[in-house]
mmCIF file of C-alpha atoms in Angstrom:
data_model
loop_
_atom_site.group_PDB
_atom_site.id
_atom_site.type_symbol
_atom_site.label_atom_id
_atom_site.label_comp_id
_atom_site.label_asym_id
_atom_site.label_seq_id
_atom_site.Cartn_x
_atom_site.Cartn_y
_atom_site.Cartn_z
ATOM 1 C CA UNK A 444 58.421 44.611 -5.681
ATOM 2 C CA UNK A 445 54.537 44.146 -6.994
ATOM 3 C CA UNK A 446 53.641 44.294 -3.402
ATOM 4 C CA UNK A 447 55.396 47.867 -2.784
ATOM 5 C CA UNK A 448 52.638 48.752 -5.994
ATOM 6 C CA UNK A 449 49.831 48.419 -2.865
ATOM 7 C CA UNK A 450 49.053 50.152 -0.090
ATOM 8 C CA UNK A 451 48.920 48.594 3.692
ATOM 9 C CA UNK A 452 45.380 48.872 4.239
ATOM 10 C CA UNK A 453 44.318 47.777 0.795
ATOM 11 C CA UNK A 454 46.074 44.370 1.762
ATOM 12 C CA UNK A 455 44.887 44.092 4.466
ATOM 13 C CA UNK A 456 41.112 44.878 3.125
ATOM 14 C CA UNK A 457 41.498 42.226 0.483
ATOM 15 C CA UNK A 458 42.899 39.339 2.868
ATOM 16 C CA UNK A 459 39.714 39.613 5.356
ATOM 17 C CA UNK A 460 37.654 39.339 1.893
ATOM 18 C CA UNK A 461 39.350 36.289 0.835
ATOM 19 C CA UNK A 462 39.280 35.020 4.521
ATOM 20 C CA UNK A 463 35.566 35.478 4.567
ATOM 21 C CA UNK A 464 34.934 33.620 0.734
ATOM 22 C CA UNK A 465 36.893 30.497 1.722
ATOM 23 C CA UNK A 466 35.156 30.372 5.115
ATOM 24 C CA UNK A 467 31.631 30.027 2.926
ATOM 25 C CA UNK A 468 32.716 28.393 0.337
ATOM 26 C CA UNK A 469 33.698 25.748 2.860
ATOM 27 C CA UNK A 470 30.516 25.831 4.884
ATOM 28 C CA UNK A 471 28.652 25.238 2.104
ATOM 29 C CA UNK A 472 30.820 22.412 1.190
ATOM 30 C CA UNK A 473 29.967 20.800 4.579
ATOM 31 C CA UNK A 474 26.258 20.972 4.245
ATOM 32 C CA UNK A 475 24.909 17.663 3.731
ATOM 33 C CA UNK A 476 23.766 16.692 0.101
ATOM 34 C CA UNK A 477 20.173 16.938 1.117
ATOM 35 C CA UNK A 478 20.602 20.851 1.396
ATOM 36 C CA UNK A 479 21.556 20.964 -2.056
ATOM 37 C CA UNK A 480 19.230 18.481 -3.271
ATOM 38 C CA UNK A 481 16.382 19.970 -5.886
ATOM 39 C CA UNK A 482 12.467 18.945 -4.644
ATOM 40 C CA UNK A 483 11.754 15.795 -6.863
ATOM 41 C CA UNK A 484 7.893 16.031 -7.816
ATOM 42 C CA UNK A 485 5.913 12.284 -6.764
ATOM 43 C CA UNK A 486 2.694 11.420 -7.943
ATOM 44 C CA UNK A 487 1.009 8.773 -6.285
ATOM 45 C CA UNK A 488 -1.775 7.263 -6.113
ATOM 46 C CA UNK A 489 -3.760 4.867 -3.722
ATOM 47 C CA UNK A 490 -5.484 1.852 -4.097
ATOM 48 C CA UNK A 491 -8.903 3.071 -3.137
ATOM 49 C CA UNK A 492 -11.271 6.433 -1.999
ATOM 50 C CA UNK A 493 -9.802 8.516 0.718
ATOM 51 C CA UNK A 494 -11.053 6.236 3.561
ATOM 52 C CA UNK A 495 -9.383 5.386 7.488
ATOM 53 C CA UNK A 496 -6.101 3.440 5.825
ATOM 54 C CA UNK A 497 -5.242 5.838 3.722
ATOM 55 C CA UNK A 498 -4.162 7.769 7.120
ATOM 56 C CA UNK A 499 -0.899 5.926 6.092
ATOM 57 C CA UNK A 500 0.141 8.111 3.615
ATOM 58 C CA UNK A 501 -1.884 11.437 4.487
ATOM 59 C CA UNK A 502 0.192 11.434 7.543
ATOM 60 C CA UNK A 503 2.943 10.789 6.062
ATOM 61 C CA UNK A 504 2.144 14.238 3.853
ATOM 62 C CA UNK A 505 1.151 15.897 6.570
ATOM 63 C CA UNK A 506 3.516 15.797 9.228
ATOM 64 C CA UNK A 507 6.188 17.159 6.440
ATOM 65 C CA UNK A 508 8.805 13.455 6.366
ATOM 66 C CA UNK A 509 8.112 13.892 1.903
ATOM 67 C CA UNK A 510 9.036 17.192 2.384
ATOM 68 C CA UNK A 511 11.838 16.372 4.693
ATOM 69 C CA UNK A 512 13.216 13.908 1.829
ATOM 70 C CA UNK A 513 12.990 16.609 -1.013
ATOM 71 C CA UNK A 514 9.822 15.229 -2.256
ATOM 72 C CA UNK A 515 6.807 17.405 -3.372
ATOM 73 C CA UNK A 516 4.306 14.246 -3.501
ATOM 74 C CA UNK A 517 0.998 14.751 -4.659
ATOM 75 C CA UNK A 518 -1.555 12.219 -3.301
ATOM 76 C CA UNK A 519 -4.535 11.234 -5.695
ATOM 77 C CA UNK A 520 -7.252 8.470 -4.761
ATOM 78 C CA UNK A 521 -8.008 5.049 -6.387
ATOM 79 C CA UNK A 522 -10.124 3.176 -7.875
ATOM 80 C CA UNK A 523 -8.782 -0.145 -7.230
ATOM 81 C CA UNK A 524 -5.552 -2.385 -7.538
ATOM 82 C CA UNK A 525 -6.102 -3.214 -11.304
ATOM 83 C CA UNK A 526 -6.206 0.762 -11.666
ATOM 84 C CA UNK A 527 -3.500 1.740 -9.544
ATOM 85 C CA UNK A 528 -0.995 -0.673 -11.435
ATOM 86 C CA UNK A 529 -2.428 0.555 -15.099
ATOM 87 C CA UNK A 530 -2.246 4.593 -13.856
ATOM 88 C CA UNK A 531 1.857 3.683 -13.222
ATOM 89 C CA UNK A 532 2.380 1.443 -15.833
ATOM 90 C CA UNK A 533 0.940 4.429 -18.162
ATOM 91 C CA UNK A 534 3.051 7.217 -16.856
ATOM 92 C CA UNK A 535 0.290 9.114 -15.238
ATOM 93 C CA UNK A 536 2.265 8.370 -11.779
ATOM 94 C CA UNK A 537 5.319 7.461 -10.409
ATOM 95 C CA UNK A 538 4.112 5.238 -7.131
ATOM 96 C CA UNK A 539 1.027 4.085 -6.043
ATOM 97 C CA UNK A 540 -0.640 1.207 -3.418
ATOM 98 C CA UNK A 541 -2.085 -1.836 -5.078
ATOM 99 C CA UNK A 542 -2.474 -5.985 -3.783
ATOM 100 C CA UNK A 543 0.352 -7.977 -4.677
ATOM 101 C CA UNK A 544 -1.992 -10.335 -6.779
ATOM 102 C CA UNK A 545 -2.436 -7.444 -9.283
ATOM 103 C CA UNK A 546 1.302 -6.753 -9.759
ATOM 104 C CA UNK A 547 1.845 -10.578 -10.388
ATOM 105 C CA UNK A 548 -1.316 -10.686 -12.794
ATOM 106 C CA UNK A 549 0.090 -7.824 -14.759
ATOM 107 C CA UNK A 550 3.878 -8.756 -15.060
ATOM 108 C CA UNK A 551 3.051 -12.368 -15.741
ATOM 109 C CA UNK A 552 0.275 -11.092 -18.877
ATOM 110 C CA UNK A 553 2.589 -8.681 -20.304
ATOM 111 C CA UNK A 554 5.597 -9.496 -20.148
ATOM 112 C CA UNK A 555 7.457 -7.301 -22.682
ATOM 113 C CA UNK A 556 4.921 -4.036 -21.814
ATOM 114 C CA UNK A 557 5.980 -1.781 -19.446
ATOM 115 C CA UNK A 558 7.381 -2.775 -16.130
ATOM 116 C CA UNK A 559 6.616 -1.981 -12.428
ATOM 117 C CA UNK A 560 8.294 -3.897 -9.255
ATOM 118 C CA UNK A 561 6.937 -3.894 -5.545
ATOM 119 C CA UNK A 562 8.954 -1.969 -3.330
ATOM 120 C CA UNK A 563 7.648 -1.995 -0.058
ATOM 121 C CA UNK A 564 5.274 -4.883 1.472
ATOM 122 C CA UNK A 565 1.754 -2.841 3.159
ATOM 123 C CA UNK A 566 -0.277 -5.570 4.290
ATOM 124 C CA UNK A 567 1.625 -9.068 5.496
ATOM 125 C CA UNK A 568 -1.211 -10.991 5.233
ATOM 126 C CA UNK A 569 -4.385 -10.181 1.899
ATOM 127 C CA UNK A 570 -7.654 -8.614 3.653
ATOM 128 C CA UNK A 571 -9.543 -10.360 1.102
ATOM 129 C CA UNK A 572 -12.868 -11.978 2.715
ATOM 130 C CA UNK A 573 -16.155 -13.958 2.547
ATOM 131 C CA UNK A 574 -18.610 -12.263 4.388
ATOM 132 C CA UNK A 575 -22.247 -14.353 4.932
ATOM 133 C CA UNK A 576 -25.144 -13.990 7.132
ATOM 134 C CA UNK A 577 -25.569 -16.040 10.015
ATOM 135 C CA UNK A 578 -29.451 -16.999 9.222
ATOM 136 C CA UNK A 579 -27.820 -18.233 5.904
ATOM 137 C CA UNK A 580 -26.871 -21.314 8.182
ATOM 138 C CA UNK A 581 -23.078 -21.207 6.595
ATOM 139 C CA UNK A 582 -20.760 -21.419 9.868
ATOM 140 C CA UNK A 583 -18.258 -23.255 8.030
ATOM 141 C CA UNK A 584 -16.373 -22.530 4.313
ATOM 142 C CA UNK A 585 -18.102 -26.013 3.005
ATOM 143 C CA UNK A 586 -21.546 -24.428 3.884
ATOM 144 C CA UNK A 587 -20.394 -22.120 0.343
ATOM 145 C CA UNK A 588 -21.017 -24.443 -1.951
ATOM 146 C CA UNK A 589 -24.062 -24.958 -4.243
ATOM 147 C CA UNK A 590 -24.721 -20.734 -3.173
ATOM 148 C CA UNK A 591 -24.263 -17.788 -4.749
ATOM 149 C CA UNK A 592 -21.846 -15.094 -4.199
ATOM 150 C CA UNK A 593 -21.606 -11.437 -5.372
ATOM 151 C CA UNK A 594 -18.349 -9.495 -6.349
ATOM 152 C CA UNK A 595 -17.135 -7.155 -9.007
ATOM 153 C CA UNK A 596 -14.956 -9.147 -11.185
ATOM 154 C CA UNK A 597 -11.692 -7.215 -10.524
ATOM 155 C CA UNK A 598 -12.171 -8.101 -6.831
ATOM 156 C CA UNK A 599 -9.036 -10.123 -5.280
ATOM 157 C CA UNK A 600 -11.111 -12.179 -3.605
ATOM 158 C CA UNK A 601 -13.202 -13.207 -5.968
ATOM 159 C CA UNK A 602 -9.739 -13.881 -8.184
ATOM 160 C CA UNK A 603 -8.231 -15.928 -5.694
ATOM 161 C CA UNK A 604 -11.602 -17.837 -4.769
ATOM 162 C CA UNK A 605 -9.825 -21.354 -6.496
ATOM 163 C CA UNK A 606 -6.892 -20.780 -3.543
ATOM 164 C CA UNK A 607 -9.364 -20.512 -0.858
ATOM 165 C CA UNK A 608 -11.401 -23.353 -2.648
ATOM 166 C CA UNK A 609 -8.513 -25.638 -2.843
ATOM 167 C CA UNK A 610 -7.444 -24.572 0.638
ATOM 168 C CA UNK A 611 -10.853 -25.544 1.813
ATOM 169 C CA UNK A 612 -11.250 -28.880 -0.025
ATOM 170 C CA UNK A 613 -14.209 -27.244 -2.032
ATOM 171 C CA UNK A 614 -15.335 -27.907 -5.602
ATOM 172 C CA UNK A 615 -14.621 -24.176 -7.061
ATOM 173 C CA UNK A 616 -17.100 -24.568 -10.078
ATOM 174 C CA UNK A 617 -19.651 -25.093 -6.916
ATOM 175 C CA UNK A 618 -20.115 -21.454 -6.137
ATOM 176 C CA UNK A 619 -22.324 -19.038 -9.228
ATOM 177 C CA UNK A 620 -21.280 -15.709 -9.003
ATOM 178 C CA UNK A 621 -22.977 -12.682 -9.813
ATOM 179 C CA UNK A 622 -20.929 -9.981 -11.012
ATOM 180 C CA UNK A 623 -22.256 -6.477 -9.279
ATOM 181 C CA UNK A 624 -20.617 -2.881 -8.994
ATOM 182 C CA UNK A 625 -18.378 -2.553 -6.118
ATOM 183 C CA UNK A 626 -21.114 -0.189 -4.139
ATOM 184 C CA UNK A 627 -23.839 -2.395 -4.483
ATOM 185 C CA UNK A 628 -22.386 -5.986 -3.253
ATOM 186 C CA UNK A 629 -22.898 -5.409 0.812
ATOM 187 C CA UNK A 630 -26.589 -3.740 -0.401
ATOM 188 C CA UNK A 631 -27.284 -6.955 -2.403
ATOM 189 C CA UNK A 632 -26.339 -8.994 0.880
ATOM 190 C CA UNK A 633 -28.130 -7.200 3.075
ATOM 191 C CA UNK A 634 -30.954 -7.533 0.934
ATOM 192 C CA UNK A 635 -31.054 -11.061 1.126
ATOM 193 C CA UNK A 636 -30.668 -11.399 -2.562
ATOM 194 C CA UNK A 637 -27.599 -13.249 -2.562
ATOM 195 C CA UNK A 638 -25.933 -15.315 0.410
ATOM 196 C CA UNK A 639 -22.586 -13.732 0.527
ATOM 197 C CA UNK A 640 -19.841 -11.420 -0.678
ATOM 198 C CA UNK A 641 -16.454 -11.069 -1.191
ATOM 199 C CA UNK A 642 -14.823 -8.013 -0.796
ATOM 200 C CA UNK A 643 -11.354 -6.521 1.907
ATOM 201 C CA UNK A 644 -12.191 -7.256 5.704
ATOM 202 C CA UNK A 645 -11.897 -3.763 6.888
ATOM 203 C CA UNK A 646 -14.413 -2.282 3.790
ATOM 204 C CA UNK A 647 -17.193 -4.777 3.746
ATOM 205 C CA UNK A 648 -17.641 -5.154 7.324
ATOM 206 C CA UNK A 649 -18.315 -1.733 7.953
ATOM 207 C CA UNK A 650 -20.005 -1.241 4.751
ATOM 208 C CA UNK A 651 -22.679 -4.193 5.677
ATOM 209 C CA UNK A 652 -23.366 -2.518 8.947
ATOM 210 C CA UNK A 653 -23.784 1.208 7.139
ATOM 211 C CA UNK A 654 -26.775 -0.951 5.333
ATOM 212 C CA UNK A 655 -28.213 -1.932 8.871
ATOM 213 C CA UNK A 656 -26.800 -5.114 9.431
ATOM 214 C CA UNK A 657 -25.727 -5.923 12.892
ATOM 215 C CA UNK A 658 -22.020 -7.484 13.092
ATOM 216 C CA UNK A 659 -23.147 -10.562 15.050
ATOM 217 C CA UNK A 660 -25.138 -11.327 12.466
ATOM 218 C CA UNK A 661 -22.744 -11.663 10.222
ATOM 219 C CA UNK A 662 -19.903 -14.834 9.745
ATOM 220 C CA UNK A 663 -17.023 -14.051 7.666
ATOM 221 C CA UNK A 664 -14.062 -15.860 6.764
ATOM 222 C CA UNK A 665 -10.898 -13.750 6.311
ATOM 223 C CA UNK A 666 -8.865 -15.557 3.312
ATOM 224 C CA UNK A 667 -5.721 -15.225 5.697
ATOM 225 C CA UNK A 668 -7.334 -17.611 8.746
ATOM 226 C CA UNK A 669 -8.570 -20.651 5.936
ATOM 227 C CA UNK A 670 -4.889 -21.218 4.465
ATOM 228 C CA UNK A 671 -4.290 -18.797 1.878
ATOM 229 C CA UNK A 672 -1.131 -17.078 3.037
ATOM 230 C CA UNK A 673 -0.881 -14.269 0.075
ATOM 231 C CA UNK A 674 0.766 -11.339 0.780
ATOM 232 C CA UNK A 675 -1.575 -7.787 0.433
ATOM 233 C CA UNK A 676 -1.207 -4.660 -0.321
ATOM 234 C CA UNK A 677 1.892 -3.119 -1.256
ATOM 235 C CA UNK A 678 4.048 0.158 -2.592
ATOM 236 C CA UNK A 679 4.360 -0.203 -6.475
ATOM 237 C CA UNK A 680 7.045 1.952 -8.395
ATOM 238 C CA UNK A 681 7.268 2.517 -12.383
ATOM 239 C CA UNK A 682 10.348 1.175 -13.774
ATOM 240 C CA UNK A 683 11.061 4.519 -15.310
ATOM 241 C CA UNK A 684 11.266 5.606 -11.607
ATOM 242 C CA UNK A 685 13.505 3.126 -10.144
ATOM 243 C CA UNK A 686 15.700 3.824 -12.936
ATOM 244 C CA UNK A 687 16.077 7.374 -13.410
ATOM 245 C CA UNK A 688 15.737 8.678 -9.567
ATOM 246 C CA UNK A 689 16.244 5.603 -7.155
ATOM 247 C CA UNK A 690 17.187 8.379 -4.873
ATOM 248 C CA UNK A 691 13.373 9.230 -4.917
ATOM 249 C CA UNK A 692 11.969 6.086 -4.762
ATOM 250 C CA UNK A 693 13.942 5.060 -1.357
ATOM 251 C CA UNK A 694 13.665 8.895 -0.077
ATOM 252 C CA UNK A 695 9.688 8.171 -0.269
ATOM 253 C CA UNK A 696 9.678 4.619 0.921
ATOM 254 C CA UNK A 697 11.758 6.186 4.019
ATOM 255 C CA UNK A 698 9.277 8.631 4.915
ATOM 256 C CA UNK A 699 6.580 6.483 4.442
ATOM 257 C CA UNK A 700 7.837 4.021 6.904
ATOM 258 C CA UNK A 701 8.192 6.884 9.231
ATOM 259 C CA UNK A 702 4.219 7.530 8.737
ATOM 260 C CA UNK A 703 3.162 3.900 9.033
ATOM 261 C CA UNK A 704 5.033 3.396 12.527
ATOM 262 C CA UNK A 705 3.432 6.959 14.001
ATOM 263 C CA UNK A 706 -0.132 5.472 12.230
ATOM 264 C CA UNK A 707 0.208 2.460 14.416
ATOM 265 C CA UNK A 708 1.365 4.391 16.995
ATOM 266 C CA UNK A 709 -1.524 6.354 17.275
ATOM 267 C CA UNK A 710 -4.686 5.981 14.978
ATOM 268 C CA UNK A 711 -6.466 8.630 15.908
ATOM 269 C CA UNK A 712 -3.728 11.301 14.866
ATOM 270 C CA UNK A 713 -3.888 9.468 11.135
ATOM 271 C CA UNK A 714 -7.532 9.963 11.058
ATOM 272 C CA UNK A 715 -6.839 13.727 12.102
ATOM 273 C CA UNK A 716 -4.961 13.877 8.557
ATOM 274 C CA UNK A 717 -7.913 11.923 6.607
ATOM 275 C CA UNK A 718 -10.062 14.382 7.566
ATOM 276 C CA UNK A 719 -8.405 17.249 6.734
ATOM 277 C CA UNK A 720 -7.937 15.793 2.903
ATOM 278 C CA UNK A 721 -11.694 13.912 3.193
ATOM 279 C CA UNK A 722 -14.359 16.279 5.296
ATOM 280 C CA UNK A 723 -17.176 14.484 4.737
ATOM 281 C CA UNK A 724 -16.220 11.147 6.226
ATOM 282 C CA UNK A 725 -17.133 10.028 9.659
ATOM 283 C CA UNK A 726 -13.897 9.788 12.226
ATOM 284 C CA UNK A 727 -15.528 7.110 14.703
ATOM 285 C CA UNK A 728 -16.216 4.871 11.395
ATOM 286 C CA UNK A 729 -12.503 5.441 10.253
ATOM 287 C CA UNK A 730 -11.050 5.437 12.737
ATOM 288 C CA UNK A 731 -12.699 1.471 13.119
ATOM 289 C CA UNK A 732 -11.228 0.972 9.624
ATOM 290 C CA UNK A 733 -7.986 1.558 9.940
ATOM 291 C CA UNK A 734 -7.544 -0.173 13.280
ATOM 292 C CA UNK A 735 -9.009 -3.382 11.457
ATOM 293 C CA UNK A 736 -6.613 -2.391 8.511
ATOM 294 C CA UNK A 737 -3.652 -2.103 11.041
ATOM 295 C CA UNK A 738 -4.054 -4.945 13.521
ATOM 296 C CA UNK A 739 -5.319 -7.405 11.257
ATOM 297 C CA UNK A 740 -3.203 -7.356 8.049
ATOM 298 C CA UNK A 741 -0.257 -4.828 8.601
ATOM 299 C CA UNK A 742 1.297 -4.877 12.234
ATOM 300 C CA UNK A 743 0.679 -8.469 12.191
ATOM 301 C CA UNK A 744 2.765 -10.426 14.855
ATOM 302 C CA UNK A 745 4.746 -11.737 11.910
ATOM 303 C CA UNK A 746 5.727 -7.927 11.320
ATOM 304 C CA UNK A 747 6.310 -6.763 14.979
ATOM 305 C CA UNK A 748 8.854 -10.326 14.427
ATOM 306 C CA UNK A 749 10.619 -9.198 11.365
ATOM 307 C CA UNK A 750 10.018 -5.492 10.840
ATOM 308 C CA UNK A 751 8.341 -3.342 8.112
ATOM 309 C CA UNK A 752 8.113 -3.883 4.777
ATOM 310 C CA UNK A 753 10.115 -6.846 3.788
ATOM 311 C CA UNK A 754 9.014 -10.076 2.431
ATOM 312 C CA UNK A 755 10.195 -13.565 2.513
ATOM 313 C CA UNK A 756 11.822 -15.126 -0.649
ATOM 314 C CA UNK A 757 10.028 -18.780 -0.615
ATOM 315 C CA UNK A 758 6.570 -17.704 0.676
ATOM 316 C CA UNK A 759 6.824 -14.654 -2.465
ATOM 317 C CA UNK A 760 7.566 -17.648 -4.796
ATOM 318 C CA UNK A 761 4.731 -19.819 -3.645
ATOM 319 C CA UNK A 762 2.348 -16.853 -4.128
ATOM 320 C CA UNK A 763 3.033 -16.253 -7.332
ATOM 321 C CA UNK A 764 2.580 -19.464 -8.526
ATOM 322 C CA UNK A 765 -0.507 -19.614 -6.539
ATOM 323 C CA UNK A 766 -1.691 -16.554 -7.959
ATOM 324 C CA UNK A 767 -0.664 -17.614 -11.349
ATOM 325 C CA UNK A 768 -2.049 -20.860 -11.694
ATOM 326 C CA UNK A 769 -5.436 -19.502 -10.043
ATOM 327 C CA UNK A 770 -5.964 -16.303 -12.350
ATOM 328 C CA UNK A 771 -4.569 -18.571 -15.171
ATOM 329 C CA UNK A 772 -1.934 -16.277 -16.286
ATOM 330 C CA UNK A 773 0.311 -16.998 -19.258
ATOM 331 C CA UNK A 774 3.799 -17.509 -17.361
ATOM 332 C CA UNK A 775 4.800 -17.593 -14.036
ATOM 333 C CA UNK A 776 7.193 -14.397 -12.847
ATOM 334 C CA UNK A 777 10.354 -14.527 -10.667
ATOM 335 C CA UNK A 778 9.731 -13.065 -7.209
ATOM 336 C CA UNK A 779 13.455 -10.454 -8.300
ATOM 337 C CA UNK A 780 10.500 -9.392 -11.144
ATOM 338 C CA UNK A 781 7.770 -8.297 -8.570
ATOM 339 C CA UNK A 782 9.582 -7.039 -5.370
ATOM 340 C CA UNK A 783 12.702 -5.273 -5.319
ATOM 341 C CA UNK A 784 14.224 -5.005 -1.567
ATOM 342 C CA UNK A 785 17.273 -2.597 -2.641
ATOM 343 C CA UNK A 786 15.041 0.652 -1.040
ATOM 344 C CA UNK A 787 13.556 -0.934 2.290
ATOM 345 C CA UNK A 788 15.010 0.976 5.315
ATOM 346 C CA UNK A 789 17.293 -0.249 7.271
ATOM 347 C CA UNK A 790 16.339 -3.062 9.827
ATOM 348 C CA UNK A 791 16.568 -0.985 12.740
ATOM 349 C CA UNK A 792 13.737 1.511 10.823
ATOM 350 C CA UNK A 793 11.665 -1.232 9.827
ATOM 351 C CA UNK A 794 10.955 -2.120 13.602
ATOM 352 C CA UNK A 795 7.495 -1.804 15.180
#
């Protein structure tokens, strides 16, 4: 017999061995596939500078949920929407924030370049506003016309100035605009040297009162409150992404939920993160910011209704014609071509 060939001891030495390689081999075989998962390198970029609502995603860094989904994101400020889209579009990232109106304007101009979908709604209802002074006599949106207004011309706003027009029973070709850098429209106001601005609620307000003008002297008119319902701000993924690592793209819209909820949850702890990544900024000022950013356009009551992240179907489709027929696009897009709902979080996540 072969067995007769080996000692008693020897058998017994070799049967604990084997014993102890199946027992590993099956605990590793019970770890879940995240444990064997490789680090998938993200590079996103924001909309805008490092400012109070970009807490959303520096929070999101650094209370470790990217790391926690295997992603090694690195997080690079904006310069704009119309930036954001063309830094994915050319490969230089993977994910980035940018207004809805600039995903729509770039599908619908381009329509065999390459493609990007929304994949994640920020901001249920656009920040875009008119911002005048009250000595300006304008305390109602039909006091705009026959004045001028100041904007750079990439400004949503100033884009979707026909839908607030129409929604306001205004003559559009009323209002001359003057065409300024971004930093110098709230100096330009406050100046007196033209009677109003557009420019996001929750940057020109404060910016207007960094130049030394008083809040009650100001009237505004936030786009959302005068009947244009547009959607705002939201996460934008390469196609090259969504098809070669949708793992990735629904691991980072997970942990980015995750970071939005503990944002609204408690400001002050995202504004902790900003300044670690942004020294120079002031907290208090911030810390304003992104409670206009949150209350006003993200945790909306519509939002705290239906959860995170989502949109609706219909309203989508009457945006983009909207959007379309005001920027004067070449073709109007399907709302399957901007948003794609297949890496939302589950309901229950997606709750306020």
């Amino acid at each position: 017999m072969i067995s007769a060939l080996f000692s008693a001891p020897w058998r017994r030495r070799m049967a604990v061995r084997v014993t102890a390689a199946l027992v590993c081999a099956a605990s590793v075989g019970a770890l879940p596939p995240a444990a064997h998962a490789q680090t998938t390198r993200v590079r996103f970029t924001l909309d805008w500078r490092v400012d109070g609502p970009g807490a959303i995603a520096l929070l999101t860094e650094g209370k470790g949920y990217f790391k926690q989904e295997k992603l090694d994101v690195s997080i690079d400020a904006g310069a704009g929407s119309g930036a954001a889209v063309q830094r994915i579009v050319s490969g230089t990232h993977d994910i980035g924030f940018a207004d809805i109106s600039s995903v729509v304007e770039y599908l619908a101009s381009n329509p065999s370049g390459d493609k990007l979908q929304a994949v994640y709604v920020l901001l249920e209802r656009a920040p875009s506003t008119i911002f005048v002074m009250k000595k300006s006599g304008i305390d109602t949106p039909a006091g705009l016309a026959g004045r001028k207004l100041a904007a750079p011309v990439f400004d949503a706003g100033r884009k979707a100035w026909p839908l607030f027009a129409k929604a306001n029973r205004i003559d559009p070709a009323s209002v001359t605009w003057l065409n300024v850098d971004p930093a110098l429209r709230e100096t330009l106001m406050a100046r007196g040297e033209v009677d109003g601005i557009t420019g996001f609620f929750y940057t020109s307000l404060l910016n207007l009162e960094a130049r030394g003008v008083k809040a009650s002297d100001i009237t505004y008119f936030k786009y959302a409150d005068y009947g244009v319902n547009l959607y705002g701000n939201v996460v934008v993924a390469s196609q090259r992404m969504i098809k070669e690592n949708p793992q990735a793209v629904a691991a980072f819209v997970r942990a980015l939920n995750r970071g939005i909820k503990d944002t609204v949850r408690d400001p002050k702890e995202g504004i902790r993160y900003v300044k670690q990544r942004e020294g120079i900024i002031d907290p208090a000022v911030e810390e304003r910011r992104l409670r206009f950013f949150l209350d006003n356009f993200l945790a909306t009551p519509q939002v705290r209704l239906t959860g995170l992240g989502g949109v609706d179907k219909a309203r989508l489709r009457t945006n983009i014609v909207q959007i379309v027929d005001a920027y004067g696009l070449k073709r109007y897009v399907s709302p399957e071509e901007v948003f794609n709902d297949a890496f939302l979080p589950v309901d229950a996540e997606r709750k306020l």
